[in-house]
JSON list of C-alpha atoms and ligand atoms in Angstrom, two decimals:
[
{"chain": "A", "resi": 1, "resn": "UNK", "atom": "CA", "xyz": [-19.64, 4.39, -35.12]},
{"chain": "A", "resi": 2, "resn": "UNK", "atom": "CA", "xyz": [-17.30, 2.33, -32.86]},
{"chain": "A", "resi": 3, "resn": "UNK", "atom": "CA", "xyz": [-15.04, 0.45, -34.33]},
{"chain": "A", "resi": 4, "resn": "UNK", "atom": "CA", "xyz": [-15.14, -3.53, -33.86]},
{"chain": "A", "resi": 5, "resn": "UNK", "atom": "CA", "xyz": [-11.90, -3.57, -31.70]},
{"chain": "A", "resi": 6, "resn": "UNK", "atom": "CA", "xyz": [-13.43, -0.90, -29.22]},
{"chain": "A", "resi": 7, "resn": "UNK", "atom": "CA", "xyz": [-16.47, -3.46, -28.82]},
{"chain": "A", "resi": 8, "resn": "UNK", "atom": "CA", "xyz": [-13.76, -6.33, -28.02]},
{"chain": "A", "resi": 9, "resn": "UNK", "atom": "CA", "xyz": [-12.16, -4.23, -25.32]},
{"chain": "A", "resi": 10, "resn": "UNK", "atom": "CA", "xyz": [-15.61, -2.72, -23.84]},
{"chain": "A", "resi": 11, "resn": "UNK", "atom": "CA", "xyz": [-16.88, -6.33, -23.34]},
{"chain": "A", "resi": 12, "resn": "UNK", "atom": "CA", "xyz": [-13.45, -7.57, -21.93]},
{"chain": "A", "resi": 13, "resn": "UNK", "atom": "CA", "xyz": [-13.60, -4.36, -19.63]},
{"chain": "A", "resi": 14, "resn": "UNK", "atom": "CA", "xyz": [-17.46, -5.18, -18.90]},
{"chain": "A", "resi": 15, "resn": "UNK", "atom": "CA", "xyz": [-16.80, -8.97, -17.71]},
{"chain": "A", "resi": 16, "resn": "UNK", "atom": "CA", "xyz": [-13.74, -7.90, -15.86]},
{"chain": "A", "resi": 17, "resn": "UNK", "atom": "CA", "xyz": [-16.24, -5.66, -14.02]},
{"chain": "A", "resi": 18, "resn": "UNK", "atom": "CA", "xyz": [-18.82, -8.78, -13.28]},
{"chain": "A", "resi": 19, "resn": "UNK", "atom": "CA", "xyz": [-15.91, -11.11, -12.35]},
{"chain": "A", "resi": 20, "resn": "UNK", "atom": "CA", "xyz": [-15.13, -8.61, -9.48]},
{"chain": "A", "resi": 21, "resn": "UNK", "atom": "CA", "xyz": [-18.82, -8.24, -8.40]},
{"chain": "A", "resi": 22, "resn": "UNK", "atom": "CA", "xyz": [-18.97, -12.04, -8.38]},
{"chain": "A", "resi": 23, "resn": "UNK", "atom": "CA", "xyz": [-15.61, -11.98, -6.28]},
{"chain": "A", "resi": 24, "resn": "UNK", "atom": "CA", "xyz": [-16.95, -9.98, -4.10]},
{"chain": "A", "resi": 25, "resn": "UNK", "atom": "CA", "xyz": [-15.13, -6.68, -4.12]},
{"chain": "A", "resi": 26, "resn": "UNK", "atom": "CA", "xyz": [-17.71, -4.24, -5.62]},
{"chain": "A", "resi": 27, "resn": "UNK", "atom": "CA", "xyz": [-18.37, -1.26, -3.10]},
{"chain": "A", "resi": 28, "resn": "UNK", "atom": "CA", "xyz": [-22.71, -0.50, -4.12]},
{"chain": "A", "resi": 29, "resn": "UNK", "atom": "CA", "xyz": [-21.38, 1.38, -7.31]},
{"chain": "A", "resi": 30, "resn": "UNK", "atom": "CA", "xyz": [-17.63, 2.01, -6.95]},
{"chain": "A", "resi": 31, "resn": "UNK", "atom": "CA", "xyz": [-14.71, 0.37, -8.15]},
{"chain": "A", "resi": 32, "resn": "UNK", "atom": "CA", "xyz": [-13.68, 0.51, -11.65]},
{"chain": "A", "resi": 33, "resn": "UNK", "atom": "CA", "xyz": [-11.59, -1.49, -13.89]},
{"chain": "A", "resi": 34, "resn": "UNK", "atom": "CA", "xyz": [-10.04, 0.29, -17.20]},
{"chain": "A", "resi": 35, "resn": "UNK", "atom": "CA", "xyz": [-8.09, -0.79, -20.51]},
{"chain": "A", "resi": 36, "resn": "UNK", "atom": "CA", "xyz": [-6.02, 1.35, -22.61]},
{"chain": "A", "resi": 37, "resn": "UNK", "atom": "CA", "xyz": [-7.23, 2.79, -25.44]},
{"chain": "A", "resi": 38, "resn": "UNK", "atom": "CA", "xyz": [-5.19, 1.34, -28.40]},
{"chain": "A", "resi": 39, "resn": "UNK", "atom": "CA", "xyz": [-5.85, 4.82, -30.64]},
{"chain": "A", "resi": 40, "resn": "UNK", "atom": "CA", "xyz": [-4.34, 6.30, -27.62]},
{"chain": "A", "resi": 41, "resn": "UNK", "atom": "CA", "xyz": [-7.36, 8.59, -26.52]},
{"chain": "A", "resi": 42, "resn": "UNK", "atom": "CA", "xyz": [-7.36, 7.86, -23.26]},
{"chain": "A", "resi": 43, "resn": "UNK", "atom": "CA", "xyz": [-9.06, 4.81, -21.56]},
{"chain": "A", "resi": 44, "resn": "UNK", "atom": "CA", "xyz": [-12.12, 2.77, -21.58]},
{"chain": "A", "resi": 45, "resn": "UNK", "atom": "CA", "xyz": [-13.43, 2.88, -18.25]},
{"chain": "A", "resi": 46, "resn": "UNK", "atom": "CA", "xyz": [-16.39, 1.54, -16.41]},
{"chain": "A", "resi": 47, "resn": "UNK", "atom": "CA", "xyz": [-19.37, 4.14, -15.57]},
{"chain": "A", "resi": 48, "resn": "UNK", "atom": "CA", "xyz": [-20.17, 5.63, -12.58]},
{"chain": "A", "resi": 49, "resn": "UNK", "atom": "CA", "xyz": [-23.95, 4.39, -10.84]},
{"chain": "A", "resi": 50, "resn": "UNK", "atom": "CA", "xyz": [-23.61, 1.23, -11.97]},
{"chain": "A", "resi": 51, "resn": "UNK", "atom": "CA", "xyz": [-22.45, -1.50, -9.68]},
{"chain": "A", "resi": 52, "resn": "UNK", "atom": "CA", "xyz": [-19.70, -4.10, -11.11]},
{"chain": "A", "resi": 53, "resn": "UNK", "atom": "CA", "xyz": [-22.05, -6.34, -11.17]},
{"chain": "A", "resi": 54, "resn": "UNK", "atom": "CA", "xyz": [-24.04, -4.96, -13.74]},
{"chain": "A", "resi": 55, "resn": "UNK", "atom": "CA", "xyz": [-21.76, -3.96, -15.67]},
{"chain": "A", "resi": 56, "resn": "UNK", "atom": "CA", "xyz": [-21.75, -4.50, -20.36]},
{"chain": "A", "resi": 57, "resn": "UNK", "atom": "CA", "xyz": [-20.36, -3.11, -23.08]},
{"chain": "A", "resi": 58, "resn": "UNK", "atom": "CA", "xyz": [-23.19, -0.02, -23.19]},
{"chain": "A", "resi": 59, "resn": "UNK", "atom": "CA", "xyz": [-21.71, 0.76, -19.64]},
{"chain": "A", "resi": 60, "resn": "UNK", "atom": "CA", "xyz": [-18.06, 1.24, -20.34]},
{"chain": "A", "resi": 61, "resn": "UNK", "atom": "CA", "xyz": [-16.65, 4.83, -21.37]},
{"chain": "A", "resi": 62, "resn": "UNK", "atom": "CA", "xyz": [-14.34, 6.01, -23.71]},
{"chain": "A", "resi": 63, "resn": "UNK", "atom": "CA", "xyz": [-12.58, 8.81, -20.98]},
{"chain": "A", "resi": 64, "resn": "UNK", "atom": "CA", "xyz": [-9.83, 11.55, -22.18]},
{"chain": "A", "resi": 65, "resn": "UNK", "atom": "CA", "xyz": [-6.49, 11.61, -20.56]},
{"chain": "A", "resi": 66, "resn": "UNK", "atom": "CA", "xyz": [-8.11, 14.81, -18.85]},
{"chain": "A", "resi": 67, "resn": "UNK", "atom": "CA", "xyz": [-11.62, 12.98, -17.96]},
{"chain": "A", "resi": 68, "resn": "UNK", "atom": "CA", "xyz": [-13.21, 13.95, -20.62]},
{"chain": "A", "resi": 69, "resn": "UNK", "atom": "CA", "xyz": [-15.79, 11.15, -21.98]},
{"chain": "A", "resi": 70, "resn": "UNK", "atom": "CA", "xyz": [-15.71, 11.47, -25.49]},
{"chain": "A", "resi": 71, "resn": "UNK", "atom": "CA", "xyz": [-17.34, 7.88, -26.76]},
{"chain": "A", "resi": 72, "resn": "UNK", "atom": "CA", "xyz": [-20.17, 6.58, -24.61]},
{"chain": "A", "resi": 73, "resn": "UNK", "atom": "CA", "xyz": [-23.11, 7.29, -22.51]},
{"chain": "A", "resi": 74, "resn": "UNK", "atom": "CA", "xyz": [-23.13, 7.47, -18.46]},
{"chain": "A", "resi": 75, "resn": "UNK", "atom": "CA", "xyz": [-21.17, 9.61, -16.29]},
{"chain": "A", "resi": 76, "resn": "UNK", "atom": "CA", "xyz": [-17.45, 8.72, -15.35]},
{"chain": "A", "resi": 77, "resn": "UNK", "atom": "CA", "xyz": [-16.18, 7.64, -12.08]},
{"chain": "A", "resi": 78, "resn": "UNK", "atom": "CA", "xyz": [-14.50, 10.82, -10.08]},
{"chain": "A", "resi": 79, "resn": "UNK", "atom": "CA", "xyz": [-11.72, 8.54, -9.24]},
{"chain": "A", "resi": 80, "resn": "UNK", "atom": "CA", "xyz": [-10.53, 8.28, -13.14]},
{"chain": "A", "resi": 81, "resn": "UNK", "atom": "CA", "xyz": [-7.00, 9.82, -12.10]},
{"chain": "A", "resi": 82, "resn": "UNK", "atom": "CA", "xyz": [-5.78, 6.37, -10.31]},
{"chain": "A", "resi": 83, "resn": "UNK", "atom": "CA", "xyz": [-6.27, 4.69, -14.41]},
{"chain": "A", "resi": 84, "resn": "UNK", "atom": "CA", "xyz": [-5.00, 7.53, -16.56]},
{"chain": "A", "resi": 85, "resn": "UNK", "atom": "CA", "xyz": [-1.97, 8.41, -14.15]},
{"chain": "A", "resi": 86, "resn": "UNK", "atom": "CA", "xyz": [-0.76, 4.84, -14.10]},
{"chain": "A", "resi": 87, "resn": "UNK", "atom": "CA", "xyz": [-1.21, 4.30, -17.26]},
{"chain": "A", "resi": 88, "resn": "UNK", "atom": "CA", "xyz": [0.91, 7.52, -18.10]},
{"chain": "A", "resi": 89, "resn": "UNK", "atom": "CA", "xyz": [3.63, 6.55, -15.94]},
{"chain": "A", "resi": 90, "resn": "UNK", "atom": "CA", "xyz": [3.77, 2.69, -17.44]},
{"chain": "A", "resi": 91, "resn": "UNK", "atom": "CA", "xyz": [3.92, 2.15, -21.36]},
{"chain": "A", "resi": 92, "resn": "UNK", "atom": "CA", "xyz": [3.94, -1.47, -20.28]},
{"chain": "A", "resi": 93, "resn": "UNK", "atom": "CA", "xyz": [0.26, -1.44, -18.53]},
{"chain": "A", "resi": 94, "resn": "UNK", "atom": "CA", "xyz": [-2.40, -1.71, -20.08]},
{"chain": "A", "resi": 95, "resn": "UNK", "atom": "CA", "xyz": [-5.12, -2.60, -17.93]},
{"chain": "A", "resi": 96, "resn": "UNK", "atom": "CA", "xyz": [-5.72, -0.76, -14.13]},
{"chain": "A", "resi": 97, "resn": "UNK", "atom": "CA", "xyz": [-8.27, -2.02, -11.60]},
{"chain": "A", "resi": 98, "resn": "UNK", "atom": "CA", "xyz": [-8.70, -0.25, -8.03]},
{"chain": "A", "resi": 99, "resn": "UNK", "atom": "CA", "xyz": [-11.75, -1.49, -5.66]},
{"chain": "A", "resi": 100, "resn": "UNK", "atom": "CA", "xyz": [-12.44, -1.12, -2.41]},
{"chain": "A", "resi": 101, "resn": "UNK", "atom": "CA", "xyz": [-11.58, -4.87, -1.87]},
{"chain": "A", "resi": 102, "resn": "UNK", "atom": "CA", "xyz": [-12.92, -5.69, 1.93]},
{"chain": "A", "resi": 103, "resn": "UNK", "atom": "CA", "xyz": [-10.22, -8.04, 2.41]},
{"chain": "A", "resi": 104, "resn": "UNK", "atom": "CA", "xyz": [-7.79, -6.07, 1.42]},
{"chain": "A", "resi": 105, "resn": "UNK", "atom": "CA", "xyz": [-8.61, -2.85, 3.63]},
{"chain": "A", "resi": 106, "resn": "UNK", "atom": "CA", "xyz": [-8.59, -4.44, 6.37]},
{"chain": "A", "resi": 107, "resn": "UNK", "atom": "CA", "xyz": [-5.53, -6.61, 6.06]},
{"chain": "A", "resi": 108, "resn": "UNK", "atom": "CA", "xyz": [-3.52, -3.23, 4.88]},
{"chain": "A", "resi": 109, "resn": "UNK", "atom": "CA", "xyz": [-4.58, -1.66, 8.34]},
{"chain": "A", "resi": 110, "resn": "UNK", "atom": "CA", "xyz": [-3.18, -4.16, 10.12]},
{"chain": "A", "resi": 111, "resn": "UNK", "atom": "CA", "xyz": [0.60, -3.25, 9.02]},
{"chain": "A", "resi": 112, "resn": "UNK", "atom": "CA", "xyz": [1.56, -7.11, 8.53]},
{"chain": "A", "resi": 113, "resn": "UNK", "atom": "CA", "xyz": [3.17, -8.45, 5.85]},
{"chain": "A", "resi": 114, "resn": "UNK", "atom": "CA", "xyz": [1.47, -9.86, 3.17]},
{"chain": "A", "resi": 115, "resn": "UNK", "atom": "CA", "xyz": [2.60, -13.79, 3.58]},
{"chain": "A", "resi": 116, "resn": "UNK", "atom": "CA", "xyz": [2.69, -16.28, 0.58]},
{"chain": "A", "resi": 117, "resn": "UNK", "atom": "CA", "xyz": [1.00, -18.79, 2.42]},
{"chain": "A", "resi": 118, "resn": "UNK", "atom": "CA", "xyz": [-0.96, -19.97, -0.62]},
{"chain": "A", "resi": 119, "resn": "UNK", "atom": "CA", "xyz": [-0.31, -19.52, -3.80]},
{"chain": "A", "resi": 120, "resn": "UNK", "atom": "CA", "xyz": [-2.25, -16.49, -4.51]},
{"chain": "A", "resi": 121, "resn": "UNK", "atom": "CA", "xyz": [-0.42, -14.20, -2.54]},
{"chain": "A", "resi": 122, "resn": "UNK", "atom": "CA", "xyz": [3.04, -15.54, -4.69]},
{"chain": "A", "resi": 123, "resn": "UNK", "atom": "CA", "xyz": [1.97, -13.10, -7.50]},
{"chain": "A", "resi": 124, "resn": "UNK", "atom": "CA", "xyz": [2.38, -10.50, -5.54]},
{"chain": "A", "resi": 125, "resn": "UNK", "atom": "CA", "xyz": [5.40, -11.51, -2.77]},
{"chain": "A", "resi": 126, "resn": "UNK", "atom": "CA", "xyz": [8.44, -10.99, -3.01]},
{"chain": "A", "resi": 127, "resn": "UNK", "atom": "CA", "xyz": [8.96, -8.26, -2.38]},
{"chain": "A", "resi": 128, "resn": "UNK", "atom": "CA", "xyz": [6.36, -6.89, 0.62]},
{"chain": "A", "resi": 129, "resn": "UNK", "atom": "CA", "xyz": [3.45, -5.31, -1.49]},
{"chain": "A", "resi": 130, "resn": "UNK", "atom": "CA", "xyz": [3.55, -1.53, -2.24]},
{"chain": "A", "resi": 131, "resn": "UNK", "atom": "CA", "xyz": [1.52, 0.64, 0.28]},
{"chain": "A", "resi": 132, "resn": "UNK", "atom": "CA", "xyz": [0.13, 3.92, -1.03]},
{"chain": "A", "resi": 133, "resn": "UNK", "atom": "CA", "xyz": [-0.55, 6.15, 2.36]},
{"chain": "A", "resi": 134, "resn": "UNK", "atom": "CA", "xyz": [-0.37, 10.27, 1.32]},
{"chain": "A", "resi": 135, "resn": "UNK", "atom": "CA", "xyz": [-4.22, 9.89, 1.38]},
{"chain": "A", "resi": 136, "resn": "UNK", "atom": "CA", "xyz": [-6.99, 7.48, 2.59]},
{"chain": "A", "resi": 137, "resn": "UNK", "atom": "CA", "xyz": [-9.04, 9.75, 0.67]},
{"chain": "A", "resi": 138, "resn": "UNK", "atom": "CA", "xyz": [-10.82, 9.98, -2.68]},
{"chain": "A", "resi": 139, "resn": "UNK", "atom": "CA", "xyz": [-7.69, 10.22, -5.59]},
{"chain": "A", "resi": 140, "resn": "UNK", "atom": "CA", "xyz": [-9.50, 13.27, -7.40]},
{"chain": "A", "resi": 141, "resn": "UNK", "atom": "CA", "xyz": [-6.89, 15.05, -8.98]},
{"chain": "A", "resi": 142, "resn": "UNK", "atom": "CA", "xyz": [-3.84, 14.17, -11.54]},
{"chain": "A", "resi": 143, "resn": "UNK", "atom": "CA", "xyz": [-1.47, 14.60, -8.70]},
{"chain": "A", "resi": 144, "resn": "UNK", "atom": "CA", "xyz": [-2.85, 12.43, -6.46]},
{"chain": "A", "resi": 145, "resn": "UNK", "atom": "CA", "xyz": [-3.14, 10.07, -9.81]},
{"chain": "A", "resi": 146, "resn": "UNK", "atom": "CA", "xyz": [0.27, 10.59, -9.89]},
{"chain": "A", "resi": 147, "resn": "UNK", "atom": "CA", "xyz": [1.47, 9.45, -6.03]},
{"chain": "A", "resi": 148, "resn": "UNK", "atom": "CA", "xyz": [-0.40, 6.41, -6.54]},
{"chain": "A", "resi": 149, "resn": "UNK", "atom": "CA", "xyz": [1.29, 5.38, -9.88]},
{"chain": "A", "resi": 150, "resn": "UNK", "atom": "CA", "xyz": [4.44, 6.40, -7.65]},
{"chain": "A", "resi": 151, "resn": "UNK", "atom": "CA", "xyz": [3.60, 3.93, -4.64]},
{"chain": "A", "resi": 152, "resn": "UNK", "atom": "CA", "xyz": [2.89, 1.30, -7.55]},
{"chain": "A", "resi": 153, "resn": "UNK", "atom": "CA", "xyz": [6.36, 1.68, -9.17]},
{"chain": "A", "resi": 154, "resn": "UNK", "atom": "CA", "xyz": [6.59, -1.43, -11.46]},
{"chain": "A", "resi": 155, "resn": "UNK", "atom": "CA", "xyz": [4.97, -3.43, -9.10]},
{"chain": "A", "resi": 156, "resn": "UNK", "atom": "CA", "xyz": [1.71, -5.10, -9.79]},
{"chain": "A", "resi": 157, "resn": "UNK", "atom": "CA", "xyz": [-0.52, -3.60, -6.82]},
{"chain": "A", "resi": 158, "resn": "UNK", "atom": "CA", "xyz": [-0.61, -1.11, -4.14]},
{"chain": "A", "resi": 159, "resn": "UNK", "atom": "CA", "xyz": [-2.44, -1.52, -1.32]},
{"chain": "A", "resi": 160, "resn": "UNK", "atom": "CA", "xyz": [-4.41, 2.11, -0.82]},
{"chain": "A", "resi": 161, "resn": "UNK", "atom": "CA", "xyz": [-4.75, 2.21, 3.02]},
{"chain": "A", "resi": 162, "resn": "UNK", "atom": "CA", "xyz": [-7.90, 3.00, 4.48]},
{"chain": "A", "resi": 163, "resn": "UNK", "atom": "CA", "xyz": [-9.38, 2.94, 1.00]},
{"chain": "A", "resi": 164, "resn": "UNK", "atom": "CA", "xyz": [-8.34, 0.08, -1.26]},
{"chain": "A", "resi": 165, "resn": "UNK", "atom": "CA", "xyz": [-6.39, -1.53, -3.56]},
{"chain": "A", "resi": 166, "resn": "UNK", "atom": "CA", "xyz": [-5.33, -0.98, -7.67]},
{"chain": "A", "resi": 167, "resn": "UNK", "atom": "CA", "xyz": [-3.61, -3.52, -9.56]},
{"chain": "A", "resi": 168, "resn": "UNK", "atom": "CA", "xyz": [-2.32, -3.47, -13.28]},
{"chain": "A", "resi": 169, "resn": "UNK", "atom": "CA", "xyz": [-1.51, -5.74, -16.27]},
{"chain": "A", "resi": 170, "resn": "UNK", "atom": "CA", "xyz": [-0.41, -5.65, -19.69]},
{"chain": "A", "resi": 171, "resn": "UNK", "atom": "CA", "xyz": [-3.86, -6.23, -20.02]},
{"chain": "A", "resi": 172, "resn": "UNK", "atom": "CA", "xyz": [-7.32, -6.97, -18.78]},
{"chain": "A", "resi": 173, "resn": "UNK", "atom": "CA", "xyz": [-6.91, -10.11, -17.81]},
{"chain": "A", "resi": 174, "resn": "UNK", "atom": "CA", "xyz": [-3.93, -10.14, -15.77]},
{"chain": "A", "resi": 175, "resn": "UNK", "atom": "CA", "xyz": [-4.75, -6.48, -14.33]},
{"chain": "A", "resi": 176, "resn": "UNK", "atom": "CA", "xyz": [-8.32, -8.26, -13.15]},
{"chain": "A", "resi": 177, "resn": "UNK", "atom": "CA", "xyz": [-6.51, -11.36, -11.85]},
{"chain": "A", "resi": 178, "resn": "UNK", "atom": "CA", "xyz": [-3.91, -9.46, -10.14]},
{"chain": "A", "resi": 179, "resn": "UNK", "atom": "CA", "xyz": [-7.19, -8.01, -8.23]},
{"chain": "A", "resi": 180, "resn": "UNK", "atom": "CA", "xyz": [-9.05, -11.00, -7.51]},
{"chain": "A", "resi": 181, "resn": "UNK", "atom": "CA", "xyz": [-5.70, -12.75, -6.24]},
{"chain": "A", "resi": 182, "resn": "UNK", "atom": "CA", "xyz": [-4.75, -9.89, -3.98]},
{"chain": "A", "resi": 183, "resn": "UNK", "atom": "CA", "xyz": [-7.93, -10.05, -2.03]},
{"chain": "A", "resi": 184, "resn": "UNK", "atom": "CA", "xyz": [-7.56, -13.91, -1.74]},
{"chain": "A", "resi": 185, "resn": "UNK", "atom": "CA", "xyz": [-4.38, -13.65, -0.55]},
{"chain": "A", "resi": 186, "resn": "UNK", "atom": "CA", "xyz": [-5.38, -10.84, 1.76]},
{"chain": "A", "resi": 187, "resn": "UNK", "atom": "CA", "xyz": [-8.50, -13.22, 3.11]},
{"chain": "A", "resi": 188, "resn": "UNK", "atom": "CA", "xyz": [-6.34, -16.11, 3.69]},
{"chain": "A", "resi": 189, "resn": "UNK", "atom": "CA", "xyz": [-3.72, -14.14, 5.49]},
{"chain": "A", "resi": 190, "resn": "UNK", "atom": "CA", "xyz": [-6.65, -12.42, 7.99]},
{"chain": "A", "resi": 191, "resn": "UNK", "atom": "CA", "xyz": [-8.10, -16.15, 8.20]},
{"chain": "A", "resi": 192, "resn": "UNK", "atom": "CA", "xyz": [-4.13, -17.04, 9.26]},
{"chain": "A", "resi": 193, "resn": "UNK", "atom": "CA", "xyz": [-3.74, -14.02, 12.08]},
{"chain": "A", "resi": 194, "resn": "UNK", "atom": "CA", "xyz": [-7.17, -14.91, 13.71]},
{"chain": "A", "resi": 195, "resn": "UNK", "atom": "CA", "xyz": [-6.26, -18.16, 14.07]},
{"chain": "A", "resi": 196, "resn": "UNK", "atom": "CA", "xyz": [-2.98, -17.42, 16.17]},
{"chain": "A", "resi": 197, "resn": "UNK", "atom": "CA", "xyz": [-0.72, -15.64, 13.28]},
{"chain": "A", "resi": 198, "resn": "UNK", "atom": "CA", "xyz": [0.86, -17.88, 10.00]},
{"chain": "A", "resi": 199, "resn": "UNK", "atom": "CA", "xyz": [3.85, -19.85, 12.03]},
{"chain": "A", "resi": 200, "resn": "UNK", "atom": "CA", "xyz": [5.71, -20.57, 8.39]},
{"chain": "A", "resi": 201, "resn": "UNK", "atom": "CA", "xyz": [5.41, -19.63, 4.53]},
{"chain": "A", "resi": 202, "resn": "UNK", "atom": "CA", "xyz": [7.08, -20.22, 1.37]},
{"chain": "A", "resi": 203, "resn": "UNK", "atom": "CA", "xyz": [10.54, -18.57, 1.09]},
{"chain": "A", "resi": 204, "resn": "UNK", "atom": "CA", "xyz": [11.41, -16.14, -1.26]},
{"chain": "A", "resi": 205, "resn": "UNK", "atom": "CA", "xyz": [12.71, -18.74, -3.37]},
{"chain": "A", "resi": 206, "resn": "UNK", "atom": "CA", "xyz": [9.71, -20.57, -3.22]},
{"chain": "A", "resi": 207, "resn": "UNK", "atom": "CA", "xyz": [7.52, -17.87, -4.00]},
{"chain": "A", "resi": 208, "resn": "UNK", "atom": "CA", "xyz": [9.10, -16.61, -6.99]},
{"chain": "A", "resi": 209, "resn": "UNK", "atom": "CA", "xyz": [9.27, -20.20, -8.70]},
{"chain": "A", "resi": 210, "resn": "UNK", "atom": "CA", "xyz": [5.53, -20.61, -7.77]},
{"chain": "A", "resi": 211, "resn": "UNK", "atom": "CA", "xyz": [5.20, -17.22, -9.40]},
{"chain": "A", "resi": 212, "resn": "UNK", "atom": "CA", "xyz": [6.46, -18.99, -12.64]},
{"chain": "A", "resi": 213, "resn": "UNK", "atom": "CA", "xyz": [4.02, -21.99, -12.15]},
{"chain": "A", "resi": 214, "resn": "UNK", "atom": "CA", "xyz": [1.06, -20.91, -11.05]},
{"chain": "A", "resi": 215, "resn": "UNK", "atom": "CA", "xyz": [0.58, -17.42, -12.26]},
{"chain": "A", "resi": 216, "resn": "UNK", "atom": "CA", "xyz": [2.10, -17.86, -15.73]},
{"chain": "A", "resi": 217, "resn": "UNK", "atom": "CA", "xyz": [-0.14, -15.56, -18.42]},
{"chain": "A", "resi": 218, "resn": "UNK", "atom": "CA", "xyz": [-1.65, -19.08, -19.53]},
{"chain": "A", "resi": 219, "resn": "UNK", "atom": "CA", "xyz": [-3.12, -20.02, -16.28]},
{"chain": "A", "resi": 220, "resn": "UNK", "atom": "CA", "xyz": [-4.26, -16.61, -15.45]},
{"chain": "A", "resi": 221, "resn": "UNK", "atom": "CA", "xyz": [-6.70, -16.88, -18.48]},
{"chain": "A", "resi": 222, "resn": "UNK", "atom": "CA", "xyz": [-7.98, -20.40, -17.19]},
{"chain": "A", "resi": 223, "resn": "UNK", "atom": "CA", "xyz": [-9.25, -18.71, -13.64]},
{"chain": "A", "resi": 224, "resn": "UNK", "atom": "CA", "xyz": [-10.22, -15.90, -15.78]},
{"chain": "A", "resi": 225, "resn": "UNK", "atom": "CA", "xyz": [-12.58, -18.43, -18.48]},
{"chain": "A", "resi": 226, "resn": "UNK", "atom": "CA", "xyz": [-13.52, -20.29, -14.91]},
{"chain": "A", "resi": 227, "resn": "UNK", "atom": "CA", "xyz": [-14.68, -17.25, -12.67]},
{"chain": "A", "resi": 228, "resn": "UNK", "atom": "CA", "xyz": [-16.39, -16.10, -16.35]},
{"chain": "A", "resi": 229, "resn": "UNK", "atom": "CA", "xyz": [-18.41, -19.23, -16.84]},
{"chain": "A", "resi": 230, "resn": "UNK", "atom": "CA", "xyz": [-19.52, -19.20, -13.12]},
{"chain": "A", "resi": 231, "resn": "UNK", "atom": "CA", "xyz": [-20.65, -15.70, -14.03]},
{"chain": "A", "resi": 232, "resn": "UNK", "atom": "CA", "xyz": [-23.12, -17.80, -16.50]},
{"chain": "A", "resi": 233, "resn": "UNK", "atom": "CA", "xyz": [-24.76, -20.07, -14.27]},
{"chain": "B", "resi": 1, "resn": "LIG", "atom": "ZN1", "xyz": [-11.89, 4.42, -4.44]}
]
């Protein structure tokens, strides 16, 4: 029998998955959003065939640091090594999303900068955000796993060119917010370029004290309980 605390993290894992359907970045069933397993098993993870969307508790996995699902019922996502690499590399991350964030893709292929020219893209900027590029391919193996937690560093995100993005947090909330705000960021900067290119944005200095105001853990939760209770109507 699961224990009450796994049910807790399933459901937080679960609504993390709907709040990215509802934001737009699921993929038909890919995409996956993860939290660490606080026994230290390995990770529960989203399953594969479902779309974010429809994601609850019954569809989120308890996977092995080797991919192993050992609690659960479903079939994990091939992709698992992005989650269980990063989280390997990073005691301080608890929580790893990756999606294939339309936005996002298409504003990494571009090769711009991503400009804080709202405030979403301040979580993120300064410095420019990390670009993974060995692969635009499926991340199938522990050593591609690896590269990616590599290109992430102690950042936040990495864009994934020609394939996505993945994002981390100390836990699901801020590794699911980091998500959301990338792609908004990403959409207002495309909105920006087709409309003749962003002629100013914040400063560094700017940016990094509307990092502290906006995107403080408290206010993260508030879009998080907002995006959740549109998720009810
Ligand atoms: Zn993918």
């Amino acid at each position: 029998m699961l224990a009450p605390m796994s049910d807790e993290l399933r459901d937080q894992v679960a609504l993390g998955c709907r709040i990215l359907g509802l934001e737009d970045q699921g993929d038909f069933v890919w995409g996956h959003v993860s939290v660490r397993d606080p026994d230290g098993r390995g990770i529960w993870m989203k399953a594969s065939t479902y779309g974010l969307e429809e994601i609850g508790r019954e569809q989120v996995l308890l996977v092995s640091w080797d991919g192993e699902v050992l609690e659960g019922y479903g079939r994990r996502h091939i992709e698992y090594p992005i989650h269980t690499e990063l989280m390997r590399a990073r005691d301080d991350v608890s929580c790893v999303v990756h999606t294939h964030a339309p936005w996002s893709v298409a504003f990494a292929s571009t090769h711009q900068p991503l400009r804080p020219i709202s405030h979403e893209a301040t979580y993120f900027v300064p410095p420019e955000v990390a670009r993974f590029t060995t692969t635009g391919d499926l991340i199938t193996t522990s050593e591609l796993g690896a590269d990616v937690a590599g290109a992430v560093g102690d950042r936040n995100a990495a864009f994934m060119l020609h394939h996505g993005i993945v994002t981390c947090g100390a836990d699901v909330v801020s590794g699911v917010m980091a998500a959301v705000l990338l792609e908004r960021a990403c959409r207002t900067n495309i909105r920006a370029l087709a409309g003749g290119g962003p002629k100013s944005w914040s400063s560094d200095e700017e940016a990094l004290s509307k990092r502290e105001h906006c995107w403080p853990p408290a206010l993260l939760r508030q879009a998080w309980d907002y995006l959740a209770r549109r998720l009810e109507d």
